[in-house]
PDB file of C-alpha atoms and ligand atoms in Angstrom:
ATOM      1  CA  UNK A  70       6.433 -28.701 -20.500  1.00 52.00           C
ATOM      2  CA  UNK A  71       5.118 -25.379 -21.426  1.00 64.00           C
ATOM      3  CA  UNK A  72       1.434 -24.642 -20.464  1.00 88.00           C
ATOM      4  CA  UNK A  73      -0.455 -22.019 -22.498  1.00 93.00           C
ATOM      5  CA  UNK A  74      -3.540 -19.921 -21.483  1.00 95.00           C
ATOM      6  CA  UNK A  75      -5.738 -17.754 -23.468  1.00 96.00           C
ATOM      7  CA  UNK A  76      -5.823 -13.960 -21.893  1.00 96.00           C
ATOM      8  CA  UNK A  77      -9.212 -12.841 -23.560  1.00 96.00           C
ATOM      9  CA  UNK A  78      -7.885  -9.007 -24.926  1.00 93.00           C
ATOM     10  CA  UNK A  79      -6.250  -7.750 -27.743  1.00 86.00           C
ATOM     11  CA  UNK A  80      -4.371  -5.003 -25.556  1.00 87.00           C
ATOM     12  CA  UNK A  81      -0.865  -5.725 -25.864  1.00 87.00           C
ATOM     13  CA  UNK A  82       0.821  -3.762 -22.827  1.00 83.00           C
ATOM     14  CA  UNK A  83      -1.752  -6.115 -20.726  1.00 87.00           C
ATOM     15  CA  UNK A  84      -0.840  -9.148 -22.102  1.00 90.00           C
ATOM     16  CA  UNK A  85       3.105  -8.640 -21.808  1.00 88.00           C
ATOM     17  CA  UNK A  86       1.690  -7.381 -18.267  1.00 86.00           C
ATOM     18  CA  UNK A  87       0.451 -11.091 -17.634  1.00 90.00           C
ATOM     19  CA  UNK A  88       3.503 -13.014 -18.958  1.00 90.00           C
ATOM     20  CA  UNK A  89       5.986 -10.927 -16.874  1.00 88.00           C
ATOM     21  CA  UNK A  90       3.865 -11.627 -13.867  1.00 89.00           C
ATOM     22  CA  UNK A  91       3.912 -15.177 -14.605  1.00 89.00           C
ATOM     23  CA  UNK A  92       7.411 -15.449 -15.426  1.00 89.00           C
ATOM     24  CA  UNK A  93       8.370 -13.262 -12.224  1.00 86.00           C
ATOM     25  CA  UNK A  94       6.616 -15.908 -10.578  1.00 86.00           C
ATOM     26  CA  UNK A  95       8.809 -18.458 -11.916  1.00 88.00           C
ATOM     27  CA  UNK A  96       5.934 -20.518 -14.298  1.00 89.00           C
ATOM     28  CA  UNK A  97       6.581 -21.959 -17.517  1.00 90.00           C
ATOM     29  CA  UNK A  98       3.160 -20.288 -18.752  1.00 91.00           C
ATOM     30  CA  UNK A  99       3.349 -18.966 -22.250  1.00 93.00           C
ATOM     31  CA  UNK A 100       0.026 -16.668 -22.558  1.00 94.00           C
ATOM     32  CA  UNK A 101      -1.254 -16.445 -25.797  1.00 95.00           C
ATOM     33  CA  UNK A 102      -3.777 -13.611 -27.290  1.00 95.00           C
ATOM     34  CA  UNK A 103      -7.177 -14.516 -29.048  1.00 95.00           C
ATOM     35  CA  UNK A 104      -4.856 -13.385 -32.387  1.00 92.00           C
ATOM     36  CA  UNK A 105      -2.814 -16.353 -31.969  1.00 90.00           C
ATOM     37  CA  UNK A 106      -5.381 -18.383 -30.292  1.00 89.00           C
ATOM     38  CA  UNK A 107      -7.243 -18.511 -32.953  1.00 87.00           C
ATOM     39  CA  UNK A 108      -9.346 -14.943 -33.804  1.00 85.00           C
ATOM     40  CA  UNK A 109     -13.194 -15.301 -32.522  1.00 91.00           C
ATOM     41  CA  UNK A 110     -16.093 -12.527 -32.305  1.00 93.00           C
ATOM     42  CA  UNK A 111     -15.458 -10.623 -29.131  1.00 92.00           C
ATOM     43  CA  UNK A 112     -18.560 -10.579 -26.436  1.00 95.00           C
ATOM     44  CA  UNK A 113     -20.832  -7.627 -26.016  1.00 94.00           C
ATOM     45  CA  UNK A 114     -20.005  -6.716 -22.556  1.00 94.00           C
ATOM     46  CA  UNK A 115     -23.350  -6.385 -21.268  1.00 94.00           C
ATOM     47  CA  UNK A 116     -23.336  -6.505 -17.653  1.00 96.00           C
ATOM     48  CA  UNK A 117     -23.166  -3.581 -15.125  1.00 96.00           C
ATOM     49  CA  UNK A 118     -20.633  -5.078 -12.746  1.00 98.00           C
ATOM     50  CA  UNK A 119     -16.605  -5.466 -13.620  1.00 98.00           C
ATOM     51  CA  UNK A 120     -17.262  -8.948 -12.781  1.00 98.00           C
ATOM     52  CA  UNK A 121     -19.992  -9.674 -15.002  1.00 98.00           C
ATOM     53  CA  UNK A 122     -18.244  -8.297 -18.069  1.00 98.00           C
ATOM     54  CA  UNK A 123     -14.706 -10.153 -17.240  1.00 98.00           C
ATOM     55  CA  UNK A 124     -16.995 -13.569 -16.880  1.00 98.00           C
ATOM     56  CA  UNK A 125     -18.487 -12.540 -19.512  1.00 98.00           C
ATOM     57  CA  UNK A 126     -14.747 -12.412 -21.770  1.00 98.00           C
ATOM     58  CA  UNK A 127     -13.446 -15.466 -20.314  1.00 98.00           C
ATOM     59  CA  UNK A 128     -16.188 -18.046 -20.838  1.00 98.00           C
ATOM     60  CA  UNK A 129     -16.065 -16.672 -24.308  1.00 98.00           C
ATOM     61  CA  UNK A 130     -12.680 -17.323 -24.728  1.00 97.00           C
ATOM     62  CA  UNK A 131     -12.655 -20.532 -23.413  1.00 97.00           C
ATOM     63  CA  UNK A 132     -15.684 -21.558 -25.431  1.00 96.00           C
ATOM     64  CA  UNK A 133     -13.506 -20.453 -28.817  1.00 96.00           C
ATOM     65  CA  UNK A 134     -10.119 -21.702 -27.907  1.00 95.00           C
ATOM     66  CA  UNK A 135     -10.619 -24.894 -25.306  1.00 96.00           C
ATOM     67  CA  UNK A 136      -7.776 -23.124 -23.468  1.00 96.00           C
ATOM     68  CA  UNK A 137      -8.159 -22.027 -19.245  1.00 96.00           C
ATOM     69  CA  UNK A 138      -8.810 -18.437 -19.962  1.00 97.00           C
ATOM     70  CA  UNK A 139      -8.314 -15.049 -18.133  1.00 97.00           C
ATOM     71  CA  UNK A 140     -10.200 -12.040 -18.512  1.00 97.00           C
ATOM     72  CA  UNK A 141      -9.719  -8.813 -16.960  1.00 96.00           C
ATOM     73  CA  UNK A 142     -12.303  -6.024 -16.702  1.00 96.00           C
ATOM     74  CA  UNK A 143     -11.549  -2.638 -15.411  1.00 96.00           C
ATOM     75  CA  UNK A 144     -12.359   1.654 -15.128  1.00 97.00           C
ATOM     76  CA  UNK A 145     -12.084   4.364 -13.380  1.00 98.00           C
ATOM     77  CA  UNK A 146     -14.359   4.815 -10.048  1.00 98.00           C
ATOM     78  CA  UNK A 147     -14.785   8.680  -9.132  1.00 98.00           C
ATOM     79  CA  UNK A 148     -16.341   9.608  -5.571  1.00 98.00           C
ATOM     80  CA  UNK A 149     -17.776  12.794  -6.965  1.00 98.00           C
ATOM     81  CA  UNK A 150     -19.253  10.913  -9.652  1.00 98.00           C
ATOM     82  CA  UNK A 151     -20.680   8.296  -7.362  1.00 98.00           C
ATOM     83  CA  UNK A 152     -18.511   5.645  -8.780  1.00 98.00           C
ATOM     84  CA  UNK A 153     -18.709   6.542 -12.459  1.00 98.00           C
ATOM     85  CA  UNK A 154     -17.575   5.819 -14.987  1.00 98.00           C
ATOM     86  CA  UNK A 155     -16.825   2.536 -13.352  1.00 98.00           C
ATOM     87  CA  UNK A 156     -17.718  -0.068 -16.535  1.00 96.00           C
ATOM     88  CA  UNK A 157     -18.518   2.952 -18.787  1.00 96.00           C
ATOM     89  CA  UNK A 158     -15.064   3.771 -18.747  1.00 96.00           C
ATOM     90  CA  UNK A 159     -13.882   3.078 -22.360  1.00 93.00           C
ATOM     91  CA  UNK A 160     -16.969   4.780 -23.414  1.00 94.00           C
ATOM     92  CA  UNK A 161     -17.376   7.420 -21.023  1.00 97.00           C
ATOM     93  CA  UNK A 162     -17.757  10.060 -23.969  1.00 97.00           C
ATOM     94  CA  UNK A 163     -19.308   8.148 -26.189  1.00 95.00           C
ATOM     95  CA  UNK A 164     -18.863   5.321 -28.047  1.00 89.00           C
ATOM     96  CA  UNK A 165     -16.362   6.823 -30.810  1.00 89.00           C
ATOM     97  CA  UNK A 166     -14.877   8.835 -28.566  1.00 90.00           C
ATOM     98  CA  UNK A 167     -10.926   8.410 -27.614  1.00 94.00           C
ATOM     99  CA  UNK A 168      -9.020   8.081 -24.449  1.00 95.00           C
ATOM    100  CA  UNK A 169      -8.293  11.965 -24.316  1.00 96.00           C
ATOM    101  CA  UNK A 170     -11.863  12.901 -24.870  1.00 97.00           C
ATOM    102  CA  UNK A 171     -12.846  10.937 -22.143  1.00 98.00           C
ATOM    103  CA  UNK A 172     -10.788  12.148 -19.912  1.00 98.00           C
ATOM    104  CA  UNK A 173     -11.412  15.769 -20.672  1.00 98.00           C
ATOM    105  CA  UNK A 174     -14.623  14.749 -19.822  1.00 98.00           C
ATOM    106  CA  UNK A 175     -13.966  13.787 -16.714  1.00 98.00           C
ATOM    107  CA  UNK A 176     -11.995  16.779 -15.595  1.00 98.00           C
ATOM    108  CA  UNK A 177     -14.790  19.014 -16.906  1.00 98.00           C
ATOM    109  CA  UNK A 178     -17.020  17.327 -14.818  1.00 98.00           C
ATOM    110  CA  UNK A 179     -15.310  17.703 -11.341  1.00 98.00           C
ATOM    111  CA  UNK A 180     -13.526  21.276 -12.384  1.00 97.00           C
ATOM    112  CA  UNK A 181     -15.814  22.491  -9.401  1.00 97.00           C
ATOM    113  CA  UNK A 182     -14.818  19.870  -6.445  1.00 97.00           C
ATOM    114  CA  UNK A 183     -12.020  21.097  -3.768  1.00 95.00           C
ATOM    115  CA  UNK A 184      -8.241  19.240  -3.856  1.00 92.00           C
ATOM    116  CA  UNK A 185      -9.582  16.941  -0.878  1.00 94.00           C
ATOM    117  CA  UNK A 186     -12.450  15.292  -2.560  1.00 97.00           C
ATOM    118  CA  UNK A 187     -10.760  14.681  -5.949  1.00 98.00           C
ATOM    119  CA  UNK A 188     -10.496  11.205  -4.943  1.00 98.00           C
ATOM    120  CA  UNK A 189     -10.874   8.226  -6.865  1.00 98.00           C
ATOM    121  CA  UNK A 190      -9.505   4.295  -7.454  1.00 98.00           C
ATOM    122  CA  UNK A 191      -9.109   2.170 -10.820  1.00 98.00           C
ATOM    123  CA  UNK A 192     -10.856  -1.168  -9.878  1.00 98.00           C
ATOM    124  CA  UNK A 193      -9.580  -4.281 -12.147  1.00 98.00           C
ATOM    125  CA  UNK A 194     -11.792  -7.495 -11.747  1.00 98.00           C
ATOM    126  CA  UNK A 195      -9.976 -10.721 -12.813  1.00 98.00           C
ATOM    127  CA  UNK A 196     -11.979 -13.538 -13.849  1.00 98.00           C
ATOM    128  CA  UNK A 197     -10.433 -17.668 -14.653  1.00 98.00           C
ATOM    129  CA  UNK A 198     -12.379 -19.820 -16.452  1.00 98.00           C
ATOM    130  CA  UNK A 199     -11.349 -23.486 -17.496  1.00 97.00           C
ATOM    131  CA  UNK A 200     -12.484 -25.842 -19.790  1.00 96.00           C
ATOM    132  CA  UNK A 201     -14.399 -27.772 -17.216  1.00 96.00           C
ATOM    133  CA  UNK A 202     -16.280 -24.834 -16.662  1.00 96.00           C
ATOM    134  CA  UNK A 203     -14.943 -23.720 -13.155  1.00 97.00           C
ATOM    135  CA  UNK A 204     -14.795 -19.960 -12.597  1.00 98.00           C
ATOM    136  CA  UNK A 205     -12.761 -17.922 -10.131  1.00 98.00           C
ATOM    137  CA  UNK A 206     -12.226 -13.772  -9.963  1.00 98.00           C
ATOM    138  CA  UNK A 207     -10.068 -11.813  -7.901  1.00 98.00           C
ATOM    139  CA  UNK A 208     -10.166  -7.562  -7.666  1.00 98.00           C
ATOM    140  CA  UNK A 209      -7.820  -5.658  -7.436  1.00 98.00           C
ATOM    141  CA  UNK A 210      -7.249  -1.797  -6.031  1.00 98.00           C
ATOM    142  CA  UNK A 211      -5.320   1.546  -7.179  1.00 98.00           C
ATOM    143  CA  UNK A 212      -6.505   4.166  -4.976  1.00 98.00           C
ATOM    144  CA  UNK A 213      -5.592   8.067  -5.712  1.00 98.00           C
ATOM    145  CA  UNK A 214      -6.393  10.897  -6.420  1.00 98.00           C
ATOM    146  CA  UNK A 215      -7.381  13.403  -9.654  1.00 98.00           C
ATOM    147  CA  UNK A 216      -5.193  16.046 -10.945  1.00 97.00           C
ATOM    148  CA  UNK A 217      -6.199  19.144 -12.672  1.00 96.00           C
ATOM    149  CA  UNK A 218      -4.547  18.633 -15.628  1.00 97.00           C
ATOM    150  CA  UNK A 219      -3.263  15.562 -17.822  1.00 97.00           C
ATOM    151  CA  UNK A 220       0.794  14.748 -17.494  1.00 96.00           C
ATOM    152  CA  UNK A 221       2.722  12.593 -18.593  1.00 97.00           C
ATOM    153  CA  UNK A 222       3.292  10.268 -22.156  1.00 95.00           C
ATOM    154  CA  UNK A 223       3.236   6.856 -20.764  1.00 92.00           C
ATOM    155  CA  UNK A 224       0.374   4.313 -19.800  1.00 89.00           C
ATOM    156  CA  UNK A 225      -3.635   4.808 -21.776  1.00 91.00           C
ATOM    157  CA  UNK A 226      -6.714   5.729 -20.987  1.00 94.00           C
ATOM    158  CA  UNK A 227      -6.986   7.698 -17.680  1.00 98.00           C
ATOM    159  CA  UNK A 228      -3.601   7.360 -16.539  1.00 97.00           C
ATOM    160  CA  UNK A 229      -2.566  10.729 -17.374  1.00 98.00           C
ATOM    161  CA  UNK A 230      -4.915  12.097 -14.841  1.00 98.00           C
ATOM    162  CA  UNK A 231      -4.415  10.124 -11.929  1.00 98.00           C
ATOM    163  CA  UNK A 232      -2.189  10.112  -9.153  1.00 98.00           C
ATOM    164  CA  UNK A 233      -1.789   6.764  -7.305  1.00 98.00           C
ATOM    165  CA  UNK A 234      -1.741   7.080  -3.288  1.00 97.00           C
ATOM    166  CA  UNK A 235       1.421   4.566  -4.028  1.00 94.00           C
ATOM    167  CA  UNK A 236       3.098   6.859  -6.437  1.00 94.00           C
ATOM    168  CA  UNK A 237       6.707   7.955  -5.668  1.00 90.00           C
ATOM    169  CA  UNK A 238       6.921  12.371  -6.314  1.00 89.00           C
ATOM    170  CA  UNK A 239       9.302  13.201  -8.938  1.00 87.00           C
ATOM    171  CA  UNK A 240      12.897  14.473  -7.851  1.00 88.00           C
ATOM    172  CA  UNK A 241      11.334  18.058  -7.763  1.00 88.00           C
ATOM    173  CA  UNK A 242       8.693  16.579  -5.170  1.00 88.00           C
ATOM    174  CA  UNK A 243       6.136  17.082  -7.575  1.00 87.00           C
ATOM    175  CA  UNK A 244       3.417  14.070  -7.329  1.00 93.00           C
ATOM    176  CA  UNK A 245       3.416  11.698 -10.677  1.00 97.00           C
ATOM    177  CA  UNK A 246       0.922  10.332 -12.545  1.00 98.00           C
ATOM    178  CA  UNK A 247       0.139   7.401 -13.291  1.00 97.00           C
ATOM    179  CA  UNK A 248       1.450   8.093 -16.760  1.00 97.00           C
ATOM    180  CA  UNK A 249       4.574   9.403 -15.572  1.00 97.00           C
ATOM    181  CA  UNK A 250       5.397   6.112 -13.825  1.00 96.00           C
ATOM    182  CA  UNK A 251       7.505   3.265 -16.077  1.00 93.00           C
ATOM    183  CA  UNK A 252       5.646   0.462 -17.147  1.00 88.00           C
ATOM    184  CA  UNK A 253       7.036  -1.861 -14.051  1.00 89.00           C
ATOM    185  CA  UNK A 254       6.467   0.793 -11.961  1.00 93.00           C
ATOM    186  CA  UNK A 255       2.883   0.690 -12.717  1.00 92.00           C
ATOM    187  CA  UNK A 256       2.466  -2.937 -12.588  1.00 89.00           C
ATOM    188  CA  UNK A 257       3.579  -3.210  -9.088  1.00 92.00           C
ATOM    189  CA  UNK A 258       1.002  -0.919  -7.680  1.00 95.00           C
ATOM    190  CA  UNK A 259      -1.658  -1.319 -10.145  1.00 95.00           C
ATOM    191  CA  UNK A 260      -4.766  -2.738  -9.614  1.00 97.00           C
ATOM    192  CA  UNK A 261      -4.853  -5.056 -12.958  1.00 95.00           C
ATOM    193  CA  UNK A 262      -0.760  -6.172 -11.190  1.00 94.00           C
ATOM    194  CA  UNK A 263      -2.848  -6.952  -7.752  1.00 96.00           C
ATOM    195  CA  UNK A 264      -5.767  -9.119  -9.127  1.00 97.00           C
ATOM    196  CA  UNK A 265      -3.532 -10.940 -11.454  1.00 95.00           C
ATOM    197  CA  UNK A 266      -1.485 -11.925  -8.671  1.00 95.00           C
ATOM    198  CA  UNK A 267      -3.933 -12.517  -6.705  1.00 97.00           C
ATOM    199  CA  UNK A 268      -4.662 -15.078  -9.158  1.00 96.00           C
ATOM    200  CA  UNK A 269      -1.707 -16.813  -9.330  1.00 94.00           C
ATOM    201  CA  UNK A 270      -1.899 -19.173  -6.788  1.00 94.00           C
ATOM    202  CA  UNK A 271      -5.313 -20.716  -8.600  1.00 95.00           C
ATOM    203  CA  UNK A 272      -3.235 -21.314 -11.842  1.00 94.00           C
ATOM    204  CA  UNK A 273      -0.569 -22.913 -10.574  1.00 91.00           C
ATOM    205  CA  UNK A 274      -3.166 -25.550  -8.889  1.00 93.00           C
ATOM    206  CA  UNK A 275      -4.564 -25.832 -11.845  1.00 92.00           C
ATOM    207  CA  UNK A 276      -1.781 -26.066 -14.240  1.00 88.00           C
ATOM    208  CA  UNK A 277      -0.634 -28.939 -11.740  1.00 82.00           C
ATOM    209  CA  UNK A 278      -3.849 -30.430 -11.500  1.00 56.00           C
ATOM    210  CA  UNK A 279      -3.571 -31.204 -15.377  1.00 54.00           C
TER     211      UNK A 279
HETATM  212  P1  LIG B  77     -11.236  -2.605 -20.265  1.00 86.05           P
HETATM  213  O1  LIG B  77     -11.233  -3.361 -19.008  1.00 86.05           O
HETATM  214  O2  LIG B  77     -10.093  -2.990 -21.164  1.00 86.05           O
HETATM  215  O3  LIG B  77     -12.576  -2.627 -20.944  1.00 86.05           O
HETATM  216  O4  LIG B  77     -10.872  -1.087 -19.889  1.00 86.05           O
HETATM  217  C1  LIG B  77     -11.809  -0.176 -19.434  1.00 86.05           C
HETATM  218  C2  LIG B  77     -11.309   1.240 -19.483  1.00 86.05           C
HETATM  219  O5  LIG B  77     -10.910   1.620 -18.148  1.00 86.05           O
HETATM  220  C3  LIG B  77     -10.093   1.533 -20.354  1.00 86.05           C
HETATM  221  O6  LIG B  77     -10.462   1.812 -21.665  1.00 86.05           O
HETATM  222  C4  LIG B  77      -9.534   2.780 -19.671  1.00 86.05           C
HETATM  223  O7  LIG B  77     -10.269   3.902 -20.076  1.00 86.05           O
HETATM  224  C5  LIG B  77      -9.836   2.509 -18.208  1.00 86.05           C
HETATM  225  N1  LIG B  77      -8.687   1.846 -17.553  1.00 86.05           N
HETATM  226  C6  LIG B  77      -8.618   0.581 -17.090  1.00 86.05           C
HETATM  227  N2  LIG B  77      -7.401   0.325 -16.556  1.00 86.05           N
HETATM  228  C7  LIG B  77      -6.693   1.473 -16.703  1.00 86.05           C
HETATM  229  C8  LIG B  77      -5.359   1.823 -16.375  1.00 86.05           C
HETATM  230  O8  LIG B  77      -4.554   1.035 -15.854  1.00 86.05           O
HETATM  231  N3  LIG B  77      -5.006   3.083 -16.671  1.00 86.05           N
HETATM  232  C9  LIG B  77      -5.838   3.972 -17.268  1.00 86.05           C
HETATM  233  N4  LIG B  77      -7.073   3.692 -17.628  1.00 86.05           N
HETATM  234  C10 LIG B  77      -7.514   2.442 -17.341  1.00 86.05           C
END
């Protein structure tokens, strides 16, 4: 039989990043979005922490839909920032701005810091909620470094600006970005990939539990 669970987002390249986890893993999971779910009012995300807002997504979820729900909620973490924009991410230059404004912003921001101290990670928290009202969250890691200048087409938000510690250099040794990396690529190093799978483990207990 074919389980399904809610993941609380209406981002498509993370959902499809869920359900090829899942099916790498070798579960007959079918993850479902809150469009086919059944639409309900998304959350304010209110809370300061990565974990608050994921908890936050998923209890909502699983409050609309009855279904175990997961929730991720991520950003960018800059040392020179002290750790900002961290959950200001999306909205890091302001609420109507875009992904390339905020990165701009960004760069403008730390045009003045040396090569050495450009350093930075994308944090992704993971949060599980079921029906019974258990919760679980697992975080996950992309540590790198910030370029000078976006490159790259592939990937959203900040990607075209970061440089993974993970990343493999182009053939011409030049380092890639994170949007210069194919979608699997990205998902095996990401931080989003390493929380989800960290998660794994939990839903297959729990699918078997049911
Ligand atoms: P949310 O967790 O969907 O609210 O995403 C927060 C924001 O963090 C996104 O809008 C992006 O700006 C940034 N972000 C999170 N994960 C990534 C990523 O994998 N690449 C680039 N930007 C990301």
């Amino acid at each position: 039989m074919t389980s399904q669970i809610l993941l609380a987002t209406n981002n498509a390249k993370k959902l499809a990043e869920l359900q090829s986890i899942v099916d790498e893993a070798g579960l007959t999971v079918t993850v479902v979005s809150p469009k086919t779910a059944g639409a309900y009012p998304e959350p304010a995300e209110t809370e300061w922490s990565f974990v608050g807002n994921a908890l936050i997504k998923a209890r909502a979820g699983v409050a609309a839909t009855g279904l175990i729900t997961i929730a991720d909620d991520s950003g960018l973490c800059v040392d020179a920032l002290g750790g900002m924009p961290g959950v200001r991410s999306s909205r890091w230059a302001g609420p109507e701005c875009d992904d390339t404004a905020n990165l701009e912003l960004v760069l403008r921001q730390i045009d003045d810091v040396d090569e050495d101290r450009r350093t930075a990670k994308f944090v992704s928290v993971v949060a599980l909620v079921t029906p019974d009202g258990a919760e679980h969250t697992w975080t996950g890691e992309m540590p790198g470094v910030l370029a000078t200048a976006p490159r790259g087409e592939g990937g959203f938000g900040y990607d075209p600006i970061f440089v993974a510690d993970d990343s493999t250099a182009a053939d011409d040794g030049e380092p890639r970005t994170n949007a210069e990396l194919s979608a699997p690529e990205k998902n095996a190093i990401s931080h989003r990939g390493k929380a989800m799978r960290a998660m794994l483990p939990t839903l297959v207990e729990l699918l078997g539990a049911r």
